[in-house]
Amino acid sequence: MNKQELPSQDVLKKVRQLITQCEEAEPPFDSLGTPYVGISEETQNVIDMGSTAVPALCELLPTATAHAAACIAFCLGRLGDSRAIPVLEQMLARYENKKDKSPFDYAFIGNAREALQLIRG
């Protein structure tokens, strides 16, 4: 993202707060034991912020925990903004190349793949 696309501190703070709340929530798990990180009050609130949330989400993603990253990827996919493609691709490659994956790593991988499909159409 270029300098013009940096999030305002207010937006960054709000998005960080919502993603932290998403991370603290206990998600449902599928039959294979992978958590489903999807629509929740917190992710819907981020999505409702629209494209103004995208730079903040992109800034938070590289340092997020796997659970928070899954929340972020879900939101980015629903927002459908192509500015998220580079960071989603970068982080997806990082998670796919991890040797010992946690259930939340798999949740992020699934959400990131879906996000890229939604964004690319």
Tab-separated table of C-alpha atoms in Angstrom:
chain	number	residue	atom	x	y	z
A	1	MET	CA	0.000	0.000	0.000
A	2	ASN	CA	1.301	3.429	-0.769
A	3	LYS	CA	1.472	6.240	1.761
A	4	GLN	CA	-1.877	7.648	0.646
A	5	GLU	CA	-3.569	4.375	1.591
A	6	LEU	CA	-2.431	4.262	5.204
A	7	PRO	CA	-5.376	4.020	7.578
A	8	SER	CA	-6.257	6.857	9.902
A	9	GLN	CA	-5.425	6.173	13.529
A	10	ASP	CA	-9.134	6.180	14.417
A	11	VAL	CA	-9.964	3.581	11.771
A	12	LEU	CA	-6.939	1.467	12.692
A	13	LYS	CA	-7.918	1.559	16.377
A	14	LYS	CA	-11.545	0.597	15.646
A	15	VAL	CA	-10.588	-2.231	13.279
A	16	ARG	CA	-7.948	-3.540	15.713
A	17	GLN	CA	-10.559	-3.538	18.511
A	18	LEU	CA	-13.114	-5.440	16.413
A	19	ILE	CA	-10.554	-8.004	15.210
A	20	THR	CA	-9.400	-8.545	18.811
A	21	GLN	CA	-13.023	-9.162	19.815
A	22	CYS	CA	-13.401	-11.600	16.914
A	23	GLU	CA	-10.260	-13.394	18.048
A	24	GLU	CA	-11.544	-13.660	21.612
A	25	ALA	CA	-14.821	-15.264	20.506
A	26	GLU	CA	-15.036	-19.045	20.495
A	27	PRO	CA	-15.814	-20.123	16.921
A	28	PRO	CA	-17.700	-23.259	15.927
A	29	PHE	CA	-15.586	-26.145	14.633
A	30	ASP	CA	-16.265	-28.348	11.627
A	31	SER	CA	-16.228	-32.157	11.742
A	32	LEU	CA	-12.471	-32.212	11.060
A	33	GLY	CA	-11.716	-29.916	13.977
A	34	THR	CA	-11.030	-26.800	11.927
A	35	PRO	CA	-12.540	-23.657	13.409
A	36	TYR	CA	-15.020	-21.790	11.250
A	37	VAL	CA	-14.160	-18.116	11.443
A	38	GLY	CA	-16.844	-16.268	9.554
A	39	ILE	CA	-19.711	-13.917	10.051
A	40	SER	CA	-20.058	-12.594	13.567
A	41	GLU	CA	-21.096	-9.307	15.086
A	42	GLU	CA	-17.457	-8.201	15.021
A	43	THR	CA	-16.728	-9.178	11.420
A	44	GLN	CA	-20.025	-7.644	10.296
A	45	ASN	CA	-19.091	-4.380	12.019
A	46	VAL	CA	-15.769	-4.340	10.143
A	47	ILE	CA	-17.518	-5.123	6.850
A	48	ASP	CA	-20.024	-2.340	7.536
A	49	MET	CA	-17.102	0.109	7.669
A	50	GLY	CA	-16.638	-0.522	3.955
A	51	SER	CA	-13.500	0.260	1.990
A	52	THR	CA	-12.167	2.561	4.720
A	53	ALA	CA	-11.338	-0.587	6.730
A	54	VAL	CA	-9.212	-2.185	3.989
A	55	PRO	CA	-5.909	-0.356	4.653
A	56	ALA	CA	-6.185	-1.106	8.382
A	57	LEU	CA	-6.946	-4.780	7.752
A	58	CYS	CA	-4.002	-5.020	5.344
A	59	GLU	CA	-1.715	-3.370	7.886
A	60	LEU	CA	-2.807	-5.691	10.705
A	61	LEU	CA	-2.695	-8.966	8.750
A	62	PRO	CA	1.092	-9.626	8.643
A	63	THR	CA	1.457	-9.496	12.435
A	64	ALA	CA	-1.891	-11.026	13.390
A	65	THR	CA	-2.306	-14.350	15.152
A	66	ALA	CA	-3.736	-17.122	12.981
A	67	HIS	CA	-7.174	-16.672	14.565
A	68	ALA	CA	-7.149	-12.901	13.987
A	69	ALA	CA	-5.757	-13.452	10.472
A	70	ALA	CA	-8.707	-15.731	9.690
A	71	CYS	CA	-11.079	-12.958	10.840
A	72	ILE	CA	-9.210	-10.404	8.724
A	73	ALA	CA	-9.213	-12.612	5.626
A	74	PHE	CA	-12.943	-13.209	6.005
A	75	CYS	CA	-13.580	-9.456	6.164
A	76	LEU	CA	-11.294	-8.683	3.229
A	77	GLY	CA	-13.087	-11.235	1.073
A	78	ARG	CA	-16.476	-9.753	1.862
A	79	LEU	CA	-15.208	-6.229	1.209
A	80	GLY	CA	-13.962	-7.323	-2.223
A	81	ASP	CA	-11.266	-4.649	-2.524
A	82	SER	CA	-8.372	-5.518	-4.851
A	83	ARG	CA	-5.927	-3.573	-2.658
A	84	ALA	CA	-5.962	-6.616	-0.364
A	85	ILE	CA	-4.694	-9.076	-2.985
A	86	PRO	CA	-0.925	-8.599	-2.421
A	87	VAL	CA	-1.029	-9.048	1.357
A	88	LEU	CA	-3.489	-11.950	1.119
A	89	GLU	CA	-1.238	-13.720	-1.400
A	90	GLN	CA	1.863	-13.075	0.712
A	91	MET	CA	0.275	-14.330	3.918
A	92	LEU	CA	-1.390	-17.293	2.226
A	93	ALA	CA	2.007	-18.443	0.939
A	94	ARG	CA	3.504	-18.027	4.416
A	95	TYR	CA	0.765	-20.103	6.059
A	96	GLU	CA	0.754	-22.765	3.339
A	97	ASN	CA	4.520	-23.208	3.769
A	98	LYS	CA	4.346	-23.664	7.549
A	99	LYS	CA	5.316	-27.190	8.546
A	100	ASP	CA	3.294	-27.548	11.734
A	101	LYS	CA	-0.095	-25.982	11.145
A	102	SER	CA	-2.602	-25.245	13.882
A	103	PRO	CA	-6.369	-25.475	13.361
A	104	PHE	CA	-6.463	-21.677	13.058
A	105	ASP	CA	-3.716	-21.787	10.410
A	106	TYR	CA	-6.060	-23.949	8.349
A	107	ALA	CA	-8.930	-21.553	9.060
A	108	PHE	CA	-6.828	-18.675	7.723
A	109	ILE	CA	-5.789	-20.652	4.634
A	110	GLY	CA	-9.420	-21.432	3.819
A	111	ASN	CA	-10.577	-17.869	4.424
A	112	ALA	CA	-7.681	-16.370	2.446
A	113	ARG	CA	-8.337	-18.632	-0.540
A	114	GLU	CA	-12.020	-17.761	-0.441
A	115	ALA	CA	-11.228	-14.047	-0.071
A	116	LEU	CA	-8.987	-14.098	-3.137
A	117	GLN	CA	-11.713	-15.849	-5.144
A	118	LEU	CA	-14.327	-13.327	-4.032
A	119	ILE	CA	-12.083	-10.364	-4.824
A	120	ARG	CA	-11.017	-11.661	-8.223
A	121	GLY	CA	-14.571	-12.581	-9.143
